[in-house]
């Protein structure tokens, strides 16, 4: 049984060329590259719909008395912690796997979990299933990054990585608009059902259009000299992955990403709740405002790789600093300005989304992938991923505790004091910027 599973997921065998002319081969490579890239972008965006469904329904769940804010924080953190462990393990596994099957499996399981959650009121069972979903969620990013490394050369990878990273924001926008509309019309249970159905559609897209390796399609390996073309063995992977583990710059980038993820998921996980509880918006309006950050993040992420490749010669440090400071400024505008200002909240989310969109691309993976061996991209992403989502998990627990701990009943109405949590979120964003400065020349030294 175990041997069958290993054989099912191992890298596809090489196929001999089919006698095509050089021009025909080039055209087919281009078509399969675009198919893989678009399937990765759409598929991983749908991963996010299945991951963020809980964030839209927190207030209705609390209002129905099903779970408390602290319990929701614990549930959210369970996903982040299992996701963090999965990012590390599945990052290493993805380097050695058939990424088509690997990515399809993860999305299928997380979609099925969402279909179940609308019927569950047990805190323990809900947390267990959400945790299972988190581990399988971690199969997505690793598969996509390995796919980009296999199908695109160094000159194009930064740009395509940037465009692919917009899938995060596409998924967030779909969640905060489509799933929020379903919840507003039909109730929170149907939010999970809708996310699950969208996930199943995503499985079909990935299975059909996301390809494993160029060699498995009878094409030459991309970005590898002909003399080096072979199926990598265990020693190749071990050597490259050990180099990643010994690279201090990758670990510092991972810590910087962890603090960035605290601020990112503070808004994604609790932004709707914050706007409802602190500023009095309803679920649909609050979700709309948060969705603005996701939409703007698409633009920031899509052009992050292009900007760094074209304007900064492939160096990511300066744009990472600029957009890191933008992230801090946006959170200050969103959280510290007193009163309810609809358009000011939108401006804050425009700045926040643009900043996070770029940082997701750079701190969330590309800067580490740049300084890692080519056949250890998944390992580099795994190290950054485990740190990032441990940070996100700690954020969810701390946010839930601080929100519930600073809640009072005033004339029969729940009133929240967000002062402590505001500084927690802003401080994390600032620490992320500071840590980025410690690896200012890491990419240049590595090369």
GROMACS .gro file of C-alpha atoms in nm:
model
  447
    1UNK     CA    1   0.000   0.000   0.000
    2UNK     CA    2   0.274   0.246   0.101
    3UNK     CA    3   0.473   0.160  -0.213
    4UNK     CA    4   0.167   0.230  -0.429
    5UNK     CA    5   0.120   0.571  -0.263
    6UNK     CA    6   0.489   0.660  -0.308
    7UNK     CA    7   0.481   0.551  -0.673
    8UNK     CA    8   0.159   0.746  -0.733
    9UNK     CA    9   0.311   1.073  -0.609
   10UNK     CA   10   0.668   1.047  -0.736
   11UNK     CA   11   0.795   1.271  -1.018
   12UNK     CA   12   0.668   1.170  -1.362
   13UNK     CA   13   0.915   0.972  -1.575
   14UNK     CA   14   1.086   1.139  -1.868
   15UNK     CA   15   0.940   1.087  -2.215
   16UNK     CA   16   1.140   1.089  -2.537
   17UNK     CA   17   1.091   1.376  -2.780
   18UNK     CA   18   0.821   1.310  -3.041
   19UNK     CA   19   1.018   1.419  -3.348
   20UNK     CA   20   0.889   1.775  -3.349
   21UNK     CA   21   1.077   2.055  -3.518
   22UNK     CA   22   1.244   2.311  -3.293
   23UNK     CA   23   0.968   2.562  -3.373
   24UNK     CA   24   0.690   2.314  -3.290
   25UNK     CA   25   0.865   2.216  -2.969
   26UNK     CA   26   0.900   2.580  -2.866
   27UNK     CA   27   0.531   2.649  -2.935
   28UNK     CA   28   0.420   2.345  -2.735
   29UNK     CA   29   0.648   2.443  -2.446
   30UNK     CA   30   0.501   2.792  -2.445
   31UNK     CA   31   0.145   2.654  -2.442
   32UNK     CA   32   0.215   2.414  -2.156
   33UNK     CA   33   0.398   2.685  -1.959
   34UNK     CA   34   0.096   2.913  -1.978
   35UNK     CA   35  -0.142   2.631  -1.895
   36UNK     CA   36   0.062   2.539  -1.586
   37UNK     CA   37   0.096   2.902  -1.477
   38UNK     CA   38  -0.275   2.983  -1.516
   39UNK     CA   39  -0.384   2.659  -1.349
   40UNK     CA   40  -0.150   2.731  -1.057
   41UNK     CA   41  -0.288   3.084  -1.024
   42UNK     CA   42  -0.656   2.988  -1.040
   43UNK     CA   43  -0.610   2.670  -0.836
   44UNK     CA   44  -0.421   2.836  -0.553
   45UNK     CA   45  -0.671   3.122  -0.547
   46UNK     CA   46  -0.943   2.863  -0.485
   47UNK     CA   47  -0.729   2.709  -0.210
   48UNK     CA   48  -0.765   3.046  -0.037
   49UNK     CA   49  -1.144   3.046  -0.070
   50UNK     CA   50  -1.149   2.716   0.122
   51UNK     CA   51  -0.903   2.855   0.379
   52UNK     CA   52  -1.065   3.192   0.450
   53UNK     CA   53  -1.429   3.084   0.463
   54UNK     CA   54  -1.422   3.089   0.845
   55UNK     CA   55  -1.313   3.454   0.853
   56UNK     CA   56  -1.638   3.576   0.697
   57UNK     CA   57  -1.868   3.393   0.940
   58UNK     CA   58  -1.707   3.467   1.279
   59UNK     CA   59  -1.954   3.735   1.392
   60UNK     CA   60  -2.266   3.531   1.303
   61UNK     CA   61  -2.118   3.228   1.481
   62UNK     CA   62  -2.052   3.436   1.795
   63UNK     CA   63  -2.399   3.593   1.779
   64UNK     CA   64  -2.563   3.248   1.762
   65UNK     CA   65  -2.363   3.143   2.068
   66UNK     CA   66  -2.197   2.850   1.892
   67UNK     CA   67  -1.837   2.951   1.967
   68UNK     CA   68  -1.677   3.239   2.163
   69UNK     CA   69  -1.414   3.475   2.026
   70UNK     CA   70  -1.141   3.284   2.211
   71UNK     CA   71  -1.265   2.950   2.074
   72UNK     CA   72  -1.267   3.094   1.721
   73UNK     CA   73  -0.912   3.219   1.775
   74UNK     CA   74  -0.804   2.871   1.884
   75UNK     CA   75  -0.980   2.710   1.586
   76UNK     CA   76  -0.812   2.953   1.349
   77UNK     CA   77  -0.473   2.894   1.507
   78UNK     CA   78  -0.508   2.516   1.470
   79UNK     CA   79  -0.523   2.560   1.093
   80UNK     CA   80  -0.222   2.790   1.096
   81UNK     CA   81  -0.013   2.554   1.309
   82UNK     CA   82  -0.094   2.244   1.103
   83UNK     CA   83  -0.041   2.453   0.791
   84UNK     CA   84   0.298   2.566   0.922
   85UNK     CA   85   0.414   2.209   0.983
   86UNK     CA   86   0.272   2.106   0.647
   87UNK     CA   87   0.450   2.393   0.471
   88UNK     CA   88   0.781   2.254   0.592
   89UNK     CA   89   0.716   1.886   0.527
   90UNK     CA   90   0.523   1.932   0.206
   91UNK     CA   91   0.776   2.185   0.080
   92UNK     CA   92   1.042   1.915   0.098
   93UNK     CA   93   0.805   1.653  -0.047
   94UNK     CA   94   0.693   1.872  -0.336
   95UNK     CA   95   1.051   1.889  -0.469
   96UNK     CA   96   1.033   1.510  -0.513
   97UNK     CA   97   0.668   1.476  -0.620
   98UNK     CA   98   0.432   1.476  -0.915
   99UNK     CA   99   0.299   1.823  -0.842
  100UNK     CA  100  -0.021   1.772  -1.045
  101UNK     CA  101  -0.134   1.489  -0.816
  102UNK     CA  102   0.011   1.653  -0.506
  103UNK     CA  103  -0.176   1.982  -0.554
  104UNK     CA  104  -0.503   1.815  -0.660
  105UNK     CA  105  -0.506   1.599  -0.347
  106UNK     CA  106  -0.464   1.893  -0.112
  107UNK     CA  107  -0.744   2.096  -0.270
  108UNK     CA  108  -0.981   1.798  -0.276
  109UNK     CA  109  -0.946   1.729   0.097
  110UNK     CA  110  -0.981   2.094   0.203
  111UNK     CA  111  -1.292   2.131  -0.017
  112UNK     CA  112  -1.450   1.824   0.144
  113UNK     CA  113  -1.375   1.960   0.492
  114UNK     CA  114  -1.557   2.285   0.407
  115UNK     CA  115  -1.859   2.087   0.291
  116UNK     CA  116  -1.872   1.923   0.636
  117UNK     CA  117  -1.818   2.228   0.859
  118UNK     CA  118  -2.160   2.383   0.807
  119UNK     CA  119  -2.316   2.089   0.992
  120UNK     CA  120  -2.080   2.079   1.294
  121UNK     CA  121  -2.134   2.254   1.630
  122UNK     CA  122  -1.878   2.060   1.836
  123UNK     CA  123  -1.577   2.278   1.918
  124UNK     CA  124  -1.336   1.982   1.931
  125UNK     CA  125  -1.455   1.823   1.607
  126UNK     CA  126  -1.462   2.160   1.429
  127UNK     CA  127  -1.104   2.232   1.540
  128UNK     CA  128  -0.984   1.885   1.433
  129UNK     CA  129  -1.136   1.913   1.086
  130UNK     CA  130  -1.008   2.269   1.041
  131UNK     CA  131  -0.663   2.148   1.144
  132UNK     CA  132  -0.677   1.863   0.891
  133UNK     CA  133  -0.773   2.118   0.627
  134UNK     CA  134  -0.470   2.326   0.725
  135UNK     CA  135  -0.224   2.044   0.665
  136UNK     CA  136  -0.367   1.966   0.321
  137UNK     CA  137  -0.381   2.339   0.242
  138UNK     CA  138  -0.002   2.339   0.268
  139UNK     CA  139   0.024   2.123  -0.045
  140UNK     CA  140  -0.084   2.415  -0.264
  141UNK     CA  141   0.189   2.678  -0.248
  142UNK     CA  142   0.472   2.424  -0.249
  143UNK     CA  143   0.335   2.259  -0.565
  144UNK     CA  144   0.298   2.594  -0.740
  145UNK     CA  145   0.646   2.721  -0.654
  146UNK     CA  146   0.807   2.393  -0.760
  147UNK     CA  147   0.603   2.409  -1.080
  148UNK     CA  148   0.728   2.761  -1.158
  149UNK     CA  149   1.086   2.649  -1.096
  150UNK     CA  150   1.043   2.349  -1.328
  151UNK     CA  151   0.871   2.534  -1.612
  152UNK     CA  152   1.032   2.883  -1.615
  153UNK     CA  153   1.395   2.993  -1.634
  154UNK     CA  154   1.563   3.239  -1.399
  155UNK     CA  155   1.503   3.537  -1.627
  156UNK     CA  156   1.125   3.490  -1.626
  157UNK     CA  157   1.065   3.333  -1.285
  158UNK     CA  158   1.049   3.659  -1.088
  159UNK     CA  159   0.783   3.806  -1.313
  160UNK     CA  160   0.572   3.490  -1.330
  161UNK     CA  161   0.614   3.435  -0.954
  162UNK     CA  162   0.480   3.784  -0.899
  163UNK     CA  163   0.178   3.726  -1.121
  164UNK     CA  164   0.114   3.385  -0.959
  165UNK     CA  165   0.132   3.540  -0.612
  166UNK     CA  166  -0.177   3.742  -0.707
  167UNK     CA  167  -0.367   3.416  -0.658
  168UNK     CA  168  -0.361   3.488  -0.284
  169UNK     CA  169  -0.549   3.810  -0.342
  170UNK     CA  170  -0.784   3.662  -0.602
  171UNK     CA  171  -0.886   3.400  -0.347
  172UNK     CA  172  -0.928   3.661  -0.075
  173UNK     CA  173  -1.141   3.883  -0.298
  174UNK     CA  174  -1.361   3.587  -0.397
  175UNK     CA  175  -1.404   3.498  -0.031
  176UNK     CA  176  -1.489   3.847   0.094
  177UNK     CA  177  -1.730   3.914  -0.194
  178UNK     CA  178  -1.882   3.583  -0.309
  179UNK     CA  179  -1.880   3.392   0.021
  180UNK     CA  180  -1.988   3.703   0.215
  181UNK     CA  181  -2.282   3.746  -0.027
  182UNK     CA  182  -2.382   3.383   0.027
  183UNK     CA  183  -2.360   3.427   0.405
  184UNK     CA  184  -2.561   3.750   0.392
  185UNK     CA  185  -2.837   3.584   0.187
  186UNK     CA  186  -2.850   3.231   0.327
  187UNK     CA  187  -2.657   3.220   0.657
  188UNK     CA  188  -2.313   3.118   0.776
  189UNK     CA  189  -2.358   2.743   0.712
  190UNK     CA  190  -2.400   2.804   0.341
  191UNK     CA  191  -2.074   2.999   0.339
  192UNK     CA  192  -1.887   2.676   0.407
  193UNK     CA  193  -2.096   2.485   0.154
  194UNK     CA  194  -2.028   2.747  -0.114
  195UNK     CA  195  -1.652   2.739  -0.044
  196UNK     CA  196  -1.654   2.359  -0.068
  197UNK     CA  197  -1.832   2.357  -0.403
  198UNK     CA  198  -1.591   2.617  -0.545
  199UNK     CA  199  -1.304   2.400  -0.417
  200UNK     CA  200  -1.429   2.096  -0.609
  201UNK     CA  201  -1.435   2.300  -0.931
  202UNK     CA  202  -1.076   2.401  -0.856
  203UNK     CA  203  -0.971   2.036  -0.824
  204UNK     CA  204  -1.092   1.968  -1.179
  205UNK     CA  205  -0.901   2.271  -1.313
  206UNK     CA  206  -0.574   2.170  -1.144
  207UNK     CA  207  -0.602   1.804  -1.246
  208UNK     CA  208  -0.659   1.891  -1.612
  209UNK     CA  209  -0.428   2.189  -1.672
  210UNK     CA  210  -0.143   2.182  -1.415
  211UNK     CA  211   0.151   1.979  -1.549
  212UNK     CA  212   0.435   1.809  -1.362
  213UNK     CA  213   0.760   1.858  -1.559
  214UNK     CA  214   0.860   1.953  -1.914
  215UNK     CA  215   1.049   1.621  -1.941
  216UNK     CA  216   0.729   1.427  -1.871
  217UNK     CA  217   0.580   1.590  -2.181
  218UNK     CA  218   0.873   1.501  -2.406
  219UNK     CA  219   1.030   1.846  -2.376
  220UNK     CA  220   1.380   1.946  -2.265
  221UNK     CA  221   1.427   2.058  -1.906
  222UNK     CA  222   1.398   2.434  -1.861
  223UNK     CA  223   1.692   2.631  -1.723
  224UNK     CA  224   1.923   2.327  -1.702
  225UNK     CA  225   2.224   2.275  -1.933
  226UNK     CA  226   2.183   1.971  -2.156
  227UNK     CA  227   2.483   1.802  -2.000
  228UNK     CA  228   2.307   1.814  -1.663
  229UNK     CA  229   1.967   1.688  -1.777
  230UNK     CA  230   1.874   1.379  -1.577
  231UNK     CA  231   1.618   1.270  -1.324
  232UNK     CA  232   1.758   1.406  -0.994
  233UNK     CA  233   1.836   1.136  -0.739
  234UNK     CA  234   1.804   1.142  -0.362
  235UNK     CA  235   2.162   1.264  -0.313
  236UNK     CA  236   2.093   1.569  -0.536
  237UNK     CA  237   1.788   1.665  -0.332
  238UNK     CA  238   1.957   1.600   0.002
  239UNK     CA  239   2.260   1.814  -0.086
  240UNK     CA  240   2.049   2.106  -0.206
  241UNK     CA  241   1.806   2.094   0.086
  242UNK     CA  242   2.088   2.078   0.344
  243UNK     CA  243   2.232   2.395   0.187
  244UNK     CA  244   1.897   2.565   0.243
  245UNK     CA  245   1.885   2.457   0.608
  246UNK     CA  246   2.232   2.604   0.668
  247UNK     CA  247   2.152   2.940   0.508
  248UNK     CA  248   2.107   3.200   0.788
  249UNK     CA  249   1.960   3.458   0.550
  250UNK     CA  250   1.669   3.226   0.468
  251UNK     CA  251   1.591   3.185   0.838
  252UNK     CA  252   1.596   3.563   0.893
  253UNK     CA  253   1.366   3.609   0.596
  254UNK     CA  254   1.140   3.344   0.749
  255UNK     CA  255   1.120   3.539   1.076
  256UNK     CA  256   1.053   3.864   0.890
  257UNK     CA  257   0.775   3.690   0.699
  258UNK     CA  258   0.631   3.559   1.029
  259UNK     CA  259   0.582   3.912   1.162
  260UNK     CA  260   0.441   4.025   0.827
  261UNK     CA  261   0.193   3.737   0.843
  262UNK     CA  262   0.078   3.850   1.188
  263UNK     CA  263  -0.029   4.184   1.040
  264UNK     CA  264  -0.164   4.020   0.725
  265UNK     CA  265  -0.387   3.770   0.902
  266UNK     CA  266  -0.484   4.020   1.168
  267UNK     CA  267  -0.678   4.199   0.895
  268UNK     CA  268  -0.780   3.886   0.701
  269UNK     CA  269  -0.894   3.691   1.006
  270UNK     CA  270  -1.033   3.968   1.223
  271UNK     CA  271  -1.079   4.269   0.991
  272UNK     CA  272  -1.447   4.197   0.924
  273UNK     CA  273  -1.507   4.135   1.295
  274UNK     CA  274  -1.321   4.457   1.384
  275UNK     CA  275  -1.526   4.670   1.146
  276UNK     CA  276  -1.851   4.517   1.272
  277UNK     CA  277  -1.767   4.541   1.643
  278UNK     CA  278  -1.569   4.867   1.653
  279UNK     CA  279  -1.720   5.074   1.372
  280UNK     CA  280  -2.069   4.931   1.337
  281UNK     CA  281  -2.060   4.807   0.977
  282UNK     CA  282  -2.280   4.514   0.877
  283UNK     CA  283  -2.122   4.189   0.748
  284UNK     CA  284  -2.156   4.275   0.378
  285UNK     CA  285  -2.014   4.630   0.410
  286UNK     CA  286  -1.731   4.514   0.636
  287UNK     CA  287  -1.646   4.233   0.394
  288UNK     CA  288  -1.654   4.477   0.104
  289UNK     CA  289  -1.402   4.709   0.274
  290UNK     CA  290  -1.167   4.420   0.353
  291UNK     CA  291  -1.205   4.289  -0.003
  292UNK     CA  292  -1.060   4.620  -0.128
  293UNK     CA  293  -0.725   4.519   0.021
  294UNK     CA  294  -0.742   4.188  -0.162
  295UNK     CA  295  -0.824   4.350  -0.496
  296UNK     CA  296  -0.541   4.605  -0.458
  297UNK     CA  297  -0.314   4.323  -0.348
  298UNK     CA  298  -0.369   4.161  -0.687
  299UNK     CA  299  -0.219   4.465  -0.857
  300UNK     CA  300   0.069   4.493  -0.610
  301UNK     CA  301   0.155   4.126  -0.632
  302UNK     CA  302   0.123   4.099  -1.009
  303UNK     CA  303   0.367   4.380  -1.068
  304UNK     CA  304   0.605   4.311  -0.778
  305UNK     CA  305   0.822   4.070  -0.975
  306UNK     CA  306   0.819   4.290  -1.284
  307UNK     CA  307   0.918   4.598  -1.083
  308UNK     CA  308   1.205   4.424  -0.907
  309UNK     CA  309   1.325   4.253  -1.228
  310UNK     CA  310   1.304   4.563  -1.449
  311UNK     CA  311   1.375   4.854  -1.212
  312UNK     CA  312   1.602   4.696  -0.953
  313UNK     CA  313   1.791   4.438  -1.159
  314UNK     CA  314   1.627   4.143  -0.986
  315UNK     CA  315   1.701   4.273  -0.635
  316UNK     CA  316   1.404   4.258  -0.400
  317UNK     CA  317   1.539   4.443  -0.093
  318UNK     CA  318   1.445   4.803  -0.181
  319UNK     CA  319   1.084   4.735  -0.286
  320UNK     CA  320   1.048   4.507   0.019
  321UNK     CA  321   1.149   4.800   0.243
  322UNK     CA  322   0.926   5.052   0.067
  323UNK     CA  323   0.615   4.835   0.078
  324UNK     CA  324   0.691   4.717   0.431
  325UNK     CA  325   0.674   5.079   0.549
  326UNK     CA  326   0.354   5.122   0.348
  327UNK     CA  327   0.207   4.829   0.541
  328UNK     CA  328   0.288   4.996   0.874
  329UNK     CA  329   0.139   5.329   0.761
  330UNK     CA  330  -0.180   5.162   0.636
  331UNK     CA  331  -0.239   4.982   0.966
  332UNK     CA  332  -0.191   5.307   1.158
  333UNK     CA  333  -0.446   5.478   0.935
  334UNK     CA  334  -0.694   5.191   0.967
  335UNK     CA  335  -0.665   5.135   1.342
  336UNK     CA  336  -0.558   5.459   1.509
  337UNK     CA  337  -0.777   5.726   1.346
  338UNK     CA  338  -1.081   5.771   1.576
  339UNK     CA  339  -1.436   5.766   1.447
  340UNK     CA  340  -1.604   5.599   1.152
  341UNK     CA  341  -1.477   5.716   0.812
  342UNK     CA  342  -1.588   5.493   0.525
  343UNK     CA  343  -1.359   5.640   0.260
  344UNK     CA  344  -1.063   5.658   0.496
  345UNK     CA  345  -1.105   5.289   0.571
  346UNK     CA  346  -1.104   5.219   0.198
  347UNK     CA  347  -0.787   5.424   0.146
  348UNK     CA  348  -0.622   5.235   0.432
  349UNK     CA  349  -0.716   4.903   0.271
  350UNK     CA  350  -0.584   5.019  -0.068
  351UNK     CA  351  -0.246   5.093   0.091
  352UNK     CA  352  -0.252   4.779   0.305
  353UNK     CA  353  -0.347   4.552   0.016
  354UNK     CA  354  -0.082   4.697  -0.214
  355UNK     CA  355   0.186   4.663   0.052
  356UNK     CA  356   0.093   4.311   0.160
  357UNK     CA  357   0.061   4.203  -0.203
  358UNK     CA  358   0.426   4.286  -0.270
  359UNK     CA  359   0.547   4.151   0.065
  360UNK     CA  360   0.369   3.820   0.007
  361UNK     CA  361   0.567   3.779  -0.311
  362UNK     CA  362   0.905   3.885  -0.172
  363UNK     CA  363   0.913   3.793   0.200
  364UNK     CA  364   0.664   3.511   0.155
  365UNK     CA  365   0.889   3.316  -0.078
  366UNK     CA  366   1.068   3.478  -0.370
  367UNK     CA  367   1.359   3.630  -0.177
  368UNK     CA  368   1.429   3.289  -0.020
  369UNK     CA  369   1.385   3.105  -0.350
  370UNK     CA  370   1.630   3.349  -0.514
  371UNK     CA  371   1.913   3.244  -0.281
  372UNK     CA  372   1.829   2.872  -0.267
  373UNK     CA  373   1.950   2.599  -0.505
  374UNK     CA  374   1.710   2.549  -0.796
  375UNK     CA  375   1.614   2.194  -0.695
  376UNK     CA  376   1.540   2.302  -0.336
  377UNK     CA  377   1.280   2.572  -0.405
  378UNK     CA  378   1.019   2.377  -0.211
  379UNK     CA  379   1.251   2.343   0.089
  380UNK     CA  380   1.320   2.719   0.096
  381UNK     CA  381   0.949   2.790   0.071
  382UNK     CA  382   0.887   2.533   0.347
  383UNK     CA  383   1.116   2.710   0.594
  384UNK     CA  384   0.959   3.048   0.522
  385UNK     CA  385   0.615   2.889   0.532
  386UNK     CA  386   0.646   2.721   0.872
  387UNK     CA  387   0.767   3.044   1.033
  388UNK     CA  388   0.501   3.252   0.857
  389UNK     CA  389   0.211   3.038   0.967
  390UNK     CA  390   0.337   2.987   1.321
  391UNK     CA  391   0.325   3.367   1.334
  392UNK     CA  392  -0.026   3.366   1.188
  393UNK     CA  393  -0.134   3.102   1.440
  394UNK     CA  394   0.005   3.294   1.737
  395UNK     CA  395  -0.175   3.601   1.601
  396UNK     CA  396  -0.511   3.424   1.592
  397UNK     CA  397  -0.482   3.301   1.952
  398UNK     CA  398  -0.357   3.637   2.082
  399UNK     CA  399  -0.618   3.831   1.887
  400UNK     CA  400  -0.903   3.611   2.012
  401UNK     CA  401  -0.784   3.639   2.373
  402UNK     CA  402  -0.729   4.015   2.356
  403UNK     CA  403  -1.062   4.080   2.186
  404UNK     CA  404  -1.265   3.873   2.433
  405UNK     CA  405  -1.054   3.989   2.729
  406UNK     CA  406  -1.124   4.354   2.653
  407UNK     CA  407  -1.499   4.314   2.601
  408UNK     CA  408  -1.750   4.470   2.841
  409UNK     CA  409  -2.128   4.480   2.866
  410UNK     CA  410  -2.251   4.840   2.866
  411UNK     CA  411  -2.630   4.884   2.898
  412UNK     CA  412  -2.677   4.532   2.765
  413UNK     CA  413  -2.453   4.594   2.462
  414UNK     CA  414  -2.113   4.431   2.402
  415UNK     CA  415  -1.842   4.700   2.377
  416UNK     CA  416  -1.487   4.615   2.267
  417UNK     CA  417  -1.161   4.795   2.346
  418UNK     CA  418  -0.912   4.726   2.065
  419UNK     CA  419  -0.626   4.941   2.200
  420UNK     CA  420  -0.391   4.655   2.297
  421UNK     CA  421  -0.459   4.457   1.983
  422UNK     CA  422  -0.398   4.759   1.761
  423UNK     CA  423  -0.043   4.795   1.890
  424UNK     CA  424   0.013   4.421   1.866
  425UNK     CA  425  -0.073   4.424   1.495
  426UNK     CA  426   0.119   4.743   1.413
  427UNK     CA  427   0.424   4.636   1.615
  428UNK     CA  428   0.447   4.309   1.424
  429UNK     CA  429   0.446   4.495   1.090
  430UNK     CA  430   0.726   4.723   1.213
  431UNK     CA  431   0.941   4.431   1.333
  432UNK     CA  432   0.906   4.270   0.991
  433UNK     CA  433   1.054   4.580   0.827
  434UNK     CA  434   1.346   4.590   1.071
  435UNK     CA  435   1.436   4.224   1.011
  436UNK     CA  436   1.432   4.276   0.635
  437UNK     CA  437   1.722   4.518   0.674
  438UNK     CA  438   1.941   4.238   0.817
  439UNK     CA  439   1.937   4.052   0.483
  440UNK     CA  440   1.979   4.357   0.262
  441UNK     CA  441   2.261   4.205   0.053
  442UNK     CA  442   2.179   3.835   0.097
  443UNK     CA  443   2.085   3.771  -0.264
  444UNK     CA  444   2.393   3.948  -0.399
  445UNK     CA  445   2.630   3.759  -0.165
  446UNK     CA  446   2.472   3.428  -0.254
  447UNK     CA  447   2.522   3.486  -0.621
   0.00000   0.00000   0.00000
